[in-house]
mmCIF file of C-alpha atoms in Angstrom:
data_model
loop_
_atom_site.group_PDB
_atom_site.id
_atom_site.type_symbol
_atom_site.label_atom_id
_atom_site.label_comp_id
_atom_site.label_asym_id
_atom_site.label_seq_id
_atom_site.Cartn_x
_atom_site.Cartn_y
_atom_site.Cartn_z
ATOM 1 C CA UNK A 7 37.833 -2.722 -4.927
ATOM 2 C CA UNK A 8 34.170 -2.699 -5.973
ATOM 3 C CA UNK A 9 32.852 0.353 -7.808
ATOM 4 C CA UNK A 10 30.330 2.721 -6.297
ATOM 5 C CA UNK A 11 27.323 0.918 -7.902
ATOM 6 C CA UNK A 12 28.498 -2.340 -6.406
ATOM 7 C CA UNK A 13 29.166 -0.796 -2.921
ATOM 8 C CA UNK A 14 25.634 0.708 -3.009
ATOM 9 C CA UNK A 15 24.160 -2.655 -3.919
ATOM 10 C CA UNK A 16 25.962 -4.300 -1.082
ATOM 11 C CA UNK A 17 24.797 -1.576 1.362
ATOM 12 C CA UNK A 18 21.194 -2.020 0.122
ATOM 13 C CA UNK A 19 21.357 -5.778 0.537
ATOM 14 C CA UNK A 20 22.814 -5.571 4.085
ATOM 15 C CA UNK A 21 20.164 -2.915 4.986
ATOM 16 C CA UNK A 22 17.225 -5.050 3.649
ATOM 17 C CA UNK A 23 18.622 -8.064 5.426
ATOM 18 C CA UNK A 24 18.977 -6.383 8.815
ATOM 19 C CA UNK A 25 16.087 -3.909 8.805
ATOM 20 C CA UNK A 26 13.718 -4.975 6.038
ATOM 21 C CA UNK A 27 12.567 -2.876 3.144
ATOM 22 C CA UNK A 28 10.681 -0.294 5.135
ATOM 23 C CA UNK A 29 12.015 3.241 4.937
ATOM 24 C CA UNK A 30 11.547 5.473 8.000
ATOM 25 C CA UNK A 31 11.734 9.216 7.429
ATOM 26 C CA UNK A 32 12.069 11.718 10.314
ATOM 27 C CA UNK A 33 11.006 15.383 10.413
ATOM 28 C CA UNK A 34 13.198 17.250 12.966
ATOM 29 C CA UNK A 35 11.366 19.479 15.367
ATOM 30 C CA UNK A 36 13.133 22.585 14.066
ATOM 31 C CA UNK A 37 11.661 22.158 10.576
ATOM 32 C CA UNK A 38 8.314 22.290 8.851
ATOM 33 C CA UNK A 39 7.327 20.718 5.583
ATOM 34 C CA UNK A 40 4.081 20.999 3.683
ATOM 35 C CA UNK A 41 2.481 22.299 6.836
ATOM 36 C CA UNK A 42 3.713 19.531 8.995
ATOM 37 C CA UNK A 43 6.111 20.118 11.964
ATOM 38 C CA UNK A 44 8.283 17.609 13.769
ATOM 39 C CA UNK A 45 7.291 16.571 17.205
ATOM 40 C CA UNK A 46 10.799 16.621 18.631
ATOM 41 C CA UNK A 47 11.560 20.262 19.453
ATOM 42 C CA UNK A 48 15.095 21.473 20.008
ATOM 43 C CA UNK A 49 15.933 23.594 23.080
ATOM 44 C CA UNK A 50 19.174 25.543 23.547
ATOM 45 C CA UNK A 51 20.436 26.050 27.071
ATOM 46 C CA UNK A 52 22.722 28.846 25.867
ATOM 47 C CA UNK A 53 20.256 30.626 23.597
ATOM 48 C CA UNK A 54 22.153 31.606 20.469
ATOM 49 C CA UNK A 55 25.466 32.086 22.390
ATOM 50 C CA UNK A 56 28.452 29.962 21.489
ATOM 51 C CA UNK A 57 32.089 30.790 22.363
ATOM 52 C CA UNK A 58 33.585 28.610 19.583
ATOM 53 C CA UNK A 59 31.819 30.433 16.694
ATOM 54 C CA UNK A 60 32.585 27.454 14.402
ATOM 55 C CA UNK A 61 33.088 28.373 10.731
ATOM 56 C CA UNK A 62 30.117 26.316 9.500
ATOM 57 C CA UNK A 63 27.680 27.611 12.090
ATOM 58 C CA UNK A 64 28.560 30.755 13.953
ATOM 59 C CA UNK A 65 25.687 30.017 16.296
ATOM 60 C CA UNK A 66 23.079 30.486 13.556
ATOM 61 C CA UNK A 67 21.852 26.875 13.908
ATOM 62 C CA UNK A 68 20.986 27.720 17.557
ATOM 63 C CA UNK A 69 18.750 30.700 16.693
ATOM 64 C CA UNK A 70 15.524 28.830 15.731
ATOM 65 C CA UNK A 71 15.713 26.637 18.849
ATOM 66 C CA UNK A 72 13.626 27.267 21.898
ATOM 67 C CA UNK A 73 15.767 29.324 24.248
ATOM 68 C CA UNK A 74 16.103 28.102 27.906
ATOM 69 C CA UNK A 75 19.183 29.666 29.443
ATOM 70 C CA UNK A 76 18.167 28.998 33.027
ATOM 71 C CA UNK A 77 17.303 25.654 34.644
ATOM 72 C CA UNK A 78 13.785 26.721 35.701
ATOM 73 C CA UNK A 79 13.057 27.928 32.218
ATOM 74 C CA UNK A 80 14.239 24.605 30.792
ATOM 75 C CA UNK A 81 11.755 22.813 33.111
ATOM 76 C CA UNK A 82 9.008 25.228 32.071
ATOM 77 C CA UNK A 83 9.753 24.651 28.299
ATOM 78 C CA UNK A 84 10.070 20.916 28.779
ATOM 79 C CA UNK A 85 6.722 20.605 30.510
ATOM 80 C CA UNK A 86 5.085 22.757 27.815
ATOM 81 C CA UNK A 87 6.652 20.597 25.122
ATOM 82 C CA UNK A 88 5.270 17.504 26.685
ATOM 83 C CA UNK A 89 1.808 19.037 27.186
ATOM 84 C CA UNK A 90 1.617 19.705 23.424
ATOM 85 C CA UNK A 91 1.932 15.996 22.771
ATOM 86 C CA UNK A 92 5.493 15.937 21.501
ATOM 87 C CA UNK A 93 7.351 12.685 21.682
ATOM 88 C CA UNK A 94 10.693 14.000 22.789
ATOM 89 C CA UNK A 95 13.076 16.901 23.243
ATOM 90 C CA UNK A 96 16.519 17.659 21.977
ATOM 91 C CA UNK A 97 18.537 19.668 24.503
ATOM 92 C CA UNK A 98 21.466 21.455 22.819
ATOM 93 C CA UNK A 99 23.390 24.692 22.981
ATOM 94 C CA UNK A 100 26.620 26.448 22.242
ATOM 95 C CA UNK A 101 29.983 25.449 23.607
ATOM 96 C CA UNK A 102 32.657 27.183 25.702
ATOM 97 C CA UNK A 103 36.246 27.345 24.451
ATOM 98 C CA UNK A 104 36.829 23.839 25.662
ATOM 99 C CA UNK A 105 33.996 22.430 23.528
ATOM 100 C CA UNK A 106 31.762 21.852 26.548
ATOM 101 C CA UNK A 107 28.148 22.812 27.402
ATOM 102 C CA UNK A 108 27.136 23.909 30.873
ATOM 103 C CA UNK A 109 25.488 20.653 31.760
ATOM 104 C CA UNK A 110 26.098 20.712 35.501
ATOM 105 C CA UNK A 111 23.735 23.661 36.038
ATOM 106 C CA UNK A 112 20.935 21.859 34.185
ATOM 107 C CA UNK A 113 21.220 18.300 35.609
ATOM 108 C CA UNK A 114 18.392 18.911 38.209
ATOM 109 C CA UNK A 115 16.266 20.443 35.529
ATOM 110 C CA UNK A 116 16.695 17.523 33.162
ATOM 111 C CA UNK A 117 15.914 15.119 35.971
ATOM 112 C CA UNK A 118 12.713 17.050 36.843
ATOM 113 C CA UNK A 119 11.570 16.922 33.137
ATOM 114 C CA UNK A 120 12.241 13.145 33.058
ATOM 115 C CA UNK A 121 10.264 12.614 36.283
ATOM 116 C CA UNK A 122 7.228 14.713 35.273
ATOM 117 C CA UNK A 123 6.925 13.791 31.618
ATOM 118 C CA UNK A 124 7.286 10.803 29.183
ATOM 119 C CA UNK A 125 9.533 12.742 26.886
ATOM 120 C CA UNK A 126 12.407 10.910 25.232
ATOM 121 C CA UNK A 127 15.411 13.172 26.069
ATOM 122 C CA UNK A 128 18.227 13.516 23.541
ATOM 123 C CA UNK A 129 21.151 15.865 24.053
ATOM 124 C CA UNK A 130 23.648 17.270 21.642
ATOM 125 C CA UNK A 131 26.314 16.893 24.241
ATOM 126 C CA UNK A 132 29.576 18.400 23.069
ATOM 127 C CA UNK A 133 32.623 17.196 24.971
ATOM 128 C CA UNK A 134 31.986 15.427 28.290
ATOM 129 C CA UNK A 135 34.111 13.723 30.871
ATOM 130 C CA UNK A 136 33.099 10.745 33.032
ATOM 131 C CA UNK A 137 31.556 12.632 35.939
ATOM 132 C CA UNK A 138 29.376 14.734 33.628
ATOM 133 C CA UNK A 139 28.342 11.669 31.563
ATOM 134 C CA UNK A 140 27.429 9.807 34.750
ATOM 135 C CA UNK A 141 25.300 12.798 35.964
ATOM 136 C CA UNK A 142 23.566 13.037 32.649
ATOM 137 C CA UNK A 143 22.728 9.383 32.819
ATOM 138 C CA UNK A 144 21.404 9.713 36.332
ATOM 139 C CA UNK A 145 19.250 12.580 35.232
ATOM 140 C CA UNK A 146 17.510 10.379 32.708
ATOM 141 C CA UNK A 147 19.131 11.369 29.388
ATOM 142 C CA UNK A 148 18.149 8.684 26.804
ATOM 143 C CA UNK A 149 20.522 9.466 23.980
ATOM 144 C CA UNK A 150 23.687 11.612 23.272
ATOM 145 C CA UNK A 151 24.385 13.104 19.856
ATOM 146 C CA UNK A 152 27.975 13.957 19.299
ATOM 147 C CA UNK A 153 29.870 15.428 16.368
ATOM 148 C CA UNK A 154 32.775 13.229 15.302
ATOM 149 C CA UNK A 155 35.584 14.898 13.319
ATOM 150 C CA UNK A 156 38.431 12.651 12.075
ATOM 151 C CA UNK A 157 41.156 15.201 11.354
ATOM 152 C CA UNK A 158 42.976 17.436 13.935
ATOM 153 C CA UNK A 159 43.478 20.344 11.477
ATOM 154 C CA UNK A 160 39.839 20.405 10.507
ATOM 155 C CA UNK A 161 38.787 20.324 14.173
ATOM 156 C CA UNK A 162 41.129 23.212 15.013
ATOM 157 C CA UNK A 163 40.471 25.328 11.961
ATOM 158 C CA UNK A 164 36.683 24.942 11.784
ATOM 159 C CA UNK A 165 35.778 24.597 15.450
ATOM 160 C CA UNK A 166 38.519 27.012 16.708
ATOM 161 C CA UNK A 167 39.780 24.694 19.441
ATOM 162 C CA UNK A 168 43.374 24.327 20.495
ATOM 163 C CA UNK A 169 43.306 20.565 21.034
ATOM 164 C CA UNK A 170 42.791 17.504 18.881
ATOM 165 C CA UNK A 171 40.255 14.890 18.028
ATOM 166 C CA UNK A 172 41.308 12.525 20.869
ATOM 167 C CA UNK A 173 39.017 14.494 23.151
ATOM 168 C CA UNK A 174 36.061 13.502 20.943
ATOM 169 C CA UNK A 175 37.050 9.838 21.366
ATOM 170 C CA UNK A 176 37.473 10.381 25.126
ATOM 171 C CA UNK A 177 33.984 11.789 25.291
ATOM 172 C CA UNK A 178 32.479 8.830 23.410
ATOM 173 C CA UNK A 179 34.270 6.636 25.944
ATOM 174 C CA UNK A 180 32.805 8.567 28.830
ATOM 175 C CA UNK A 181 29.226 8.325 27.387
ATOM 176 C CA UNK A 182 29.620 4.574 26.783
ATOM 177 C CA UNK A 183 30.925 3.950 30.257
ATOM 178 C CA UNK A 184 28.000 5.808 31.698
ATOM 179 C CA UNK A 185 25.579 3.701 29.649
ATOM 180 C CA UNK A 186 24.185 6.544 27.484
ATOM 181 C CA UNK A 187 23.467 5.418 23.867
ATOM 182 C CA UNK A 188 25.702 7.336 21.440
ATOM 183 C CA UNK A 189 24.510 8.673 18.110
ATOM 184 C CA UNK A 190 27.619 10.024 16.351
ATOM 185 C CA UNK A 191 27.193 12.666 13.638
ATOM 186 C CA UNK A 192 29.686 13.025 10.769
ATOM 187 C CA UNK A 193 29.461 16.155 8.625
ATOM 188 C CA UNK A 194 30.934 15.329 5.200
ATOM 189 C CA UNK A 195 32.837 18.189 3.605
ATOM 190 C CA UNK A 196 33.469 19.993 6.880
ATOM 191 C CA UNK A 197 36.989 20.872 5.807
ATOM 192 C CA UNK A 198 35.971 23.788 3.454
ATOM 193 C CA UNK A 199 33.924 21.348 1.313
ATOM 194 C CA UNK A 200 36.714 18.768 1.146
ATOM 195 C CA UNK A 201 36.321 15.037 2.236
ATOM 196 C CA UNK A 202 39.232 14.693 4.580
ATOM 197 C CA UNK A 203 38.757 13.039 7.955
ATOM 198 C CA UNK A 204 35.438 11.344 7.424
ATOM 199 C CA UNK A 205 36.873 7.833 7.021
ATOM 200 C CA UNK A 206 38.955 8.352 10.100
ATOM 201 C CA UNK A 207 35.840 9.430 11.973
ATOM 202 C CA UNK A 208 34.157 6.201 10.989
ATOM 203 C CA UNK A 209 37.106 4.228 12.306
ATOM 204 C CA UNK A 210 36.859 6.188 15.584
ATOM 205 C CA UNK A 211 33.157 5.374 15.913
ATOM 206 C CA UNK A 212 33.844 1.638 15.150
ATOM 207 C CA UNK A 213 35.583 1.320 18.522
ATOM 208 C CA UNK A 214 32.383 1.826 20.432
ATOM 209 C CA UNK A 215 29.027 0.188 20.761
ATOM 210 C CA UNK A 216 26.941 2.311 18.436
ATOM 211 C CA UNK A 217 23.522 1.380 16.966
ATOM 212 C CA UNK A 218 23.021 4.568 14.904
ATOM 213 C CA UNK A 219 25.375 6.755 12.886
ATOM 214 C CA UNK A 220 24.185 9.943 11.227
ATOM 215 C CA UNK A 221 26.074 11.066 8.091
ATOM 216 C CA UNK A 222 25.132 14.363 6.611
ATOM 217 C CA UNK A 223 26.574 16.598 3.898
ATOM 218 C CA UNK A 224 27.830 20.004 4.738
ATOM 219 C CA UNK A 225 25.009 22.577 4.517
ATOM 220 C CA UNK A 226 26.570 26.028 4.026
ATOM 221 C CA UNK A 227 24.822 28.841 5.809
ATOM 222 C CA UNK A 228 24.747 32.526 4.770
ATOM 223 C CA UNK A 229 26.816 34.677 7.031
ATOM 224 C CA UNK A 230 29.393 31.953 7.848
ATOM 225 C CA UNK A 231 32.883 31.563 6.544
ATOM 226 C CA UNK A 232 31.892 28.382 4.738
ATOM 227 C CA UNK A 233 29.108 30.041 2.814
ATOM 228 C CA UNK A 234 29.565 29.408 -0.862
ATOM 229 C CA UNK A 235 32.154 26.654 -0.710
ATOM 230 C CA UNK A 236 31.614 23.798 -3.050
ATOM 231 C CA UNK A 237 30.032 20.974 -1.079
ATOM 232 C CA UNK A 238 30.708 17.297 -1.895
ATOM 233 C CA UNK A 239 28.620 15.529 -4.358
ATOM 234 C CA UNK A 240 26.354 12.696 -3.099
ATOM 235 C CA UNK A 241 28.403 10.145 -5.010
ATOM 236 C CA UNK A 242 31.684 11.444 -3.466
ATOM 237 C CA UNK A 243 30.183 11.109 -0.018
ATOM 238 C CA UNK A 244 28.932 7.594 -0.713
ATOM 239 C CA UNK A 245 32.255 6.469 -2.176
ATOM 240 C CA UNK A 246 34.847 8.193 -0.023
ATOM 241 C CA UNK A 247 32.965 7.855 3.262
ATOM 242 C CA UNK A 248 32.507 4.138 2.888
ATOM 243 C CA UNK A 249 30.708 2.569 5.821
ATOM 244 C CA UNK A 250 32.611 -0.714 5.696
ATOM 245 C CA UNK A 251 34.269 0.140 8.986
ATOM 246 C CA UNK A 252 30.994 1.199 10.668
ATOM 247 C CA UNK A 253 29.446 -2.144 9.751
ATOM 248 C CA UNK A 254 32.029 -3.706 11.995
ATOM 249 C CA UNK A 255 30.996 -1.714 15.030
ATOM 250 C CA UNK A 256 30.828 -3.992 18.097
ATOM 251 C CA UNK A 257 27.288 -2.979 18.938
ATOM 252 C CA UNK A 258 25.973 -2.004 15.552
ATOM 253 C CA UNK A 259 22.567 -3.196 14.500
#
């Protein structure tokens, strides 16, 4: 097995061959840096409410998002975001005990935003079934972000669900069948700072047509049960979350 330096060299060579040597850096709409703000604001359709109260978040990530808890308010916020010259909008929110967001109530609002603006619409979708995924596609959703956890125990202990990761895989299947591009997110160190199911998460993703995969390191947040845990070192993430399986994704770029 090649060492980490060799793996990184191979990854760099593959990246240069497929995408060139240009590095693209994105500034999310929720953040500001050196006086600059991202032009892709995040909106929460549940405000700061989340029934799951996951140990790494507790709804705190939702607080800085624009709150739009009613469909008409979502339309109003969406039109305002477009008027300010933003490129897109991320529609997110907290989950119910089944890991779902209340998409059905907001389908007409999303459709109206898509009809009246040129915003690129991304959603942080949570778990979805085929009917909901089809409705989201029909409303004009351009992209679905979904958290992929590769370990049942991690999923149940951190996300406080009483089911397993097969529902995440089912949701990716529903999104793919509906024709919505999937952007899986893997949080490394989610199991109390330990690398555990990340490789399995990559294997799950490799079964679908995925052009983008987002891999991040656990960011501990004050006021959450994971605050203060030792997060993985970058070298550990690079080595133990090897992307060799993701590079075989049927639709990967």
